[in-house]
Amino acid sequence: MTCLFCQIITRKIPAHFIYEDDTHIAIMDKYPIHRGHSLVIPRKHHEKITDMPVEEVSALFSKVPSVAHAVIEATGADGFNIGQNNGRAANQIIPHVHVHIIPRYTTVGVAWPKRSIASEKELEDLAAKIRKCMKSA
Ligand code: ZN
């Protein structure tokens, strides 16, 4: 199995988890567009959203509001974008369906910046903060 997200889901590769249940996980994006950029990922491997049974698409998106709520509370962001890329042409980097939650800050403006590389410490500190907000969400 070579899929990065499948390896994260089975804990073969470490990631900064902010949420998990029987069917989905949420982790910090290692290459955030903005501080707090998180991913909601179904445990079951599908490459694109069009490969998924509609019930699984519904289940995936049903997880997004509570994770987004916690991300926004923890980061103090002013808004957020939800993104879901399918195929290389759409800038899908990992071929395993995932939903991006990208916090936005009025001080930064609405143009998309380049992705940065977050430090492990920064990601874990933020993940811990978001996990706490998940419990109260
Ligand atoms: Zn996978």
mmCIF file of C-alpha atoms and ligand atoms in Angstrom, residues 3 5-6 45 96, ligand 1:
data_model
loop_
_atom_site.group_PDB
_atom_site.id
_atom_site.type_symbol
_atom_site.label_atom_id
_atom_site.label_comp_id
_atom_site.label_asym_id
_atom_site.label_seq_id
_atom_site.Cartn_x
_atom_site.Cartn_y
_atom_site.Cartn_z
ATOM 1 C CA CYS A 3 -1.084 5.785 -0.579
ATOM 2 C CA PHE A 5 -3.205 8.997 3.480
ATOM 3 C CA CYS A 6 -3.917 5.254 3.849
ATOM 4 C CA HIS A 45 -9.653 4.795 -0.121
ATOM 5 C CA HIS A 96 -7.106 9.818 -1.871
HETATM 6 ZN ZN ZN B 1 -5.534 5.973 0.331
#
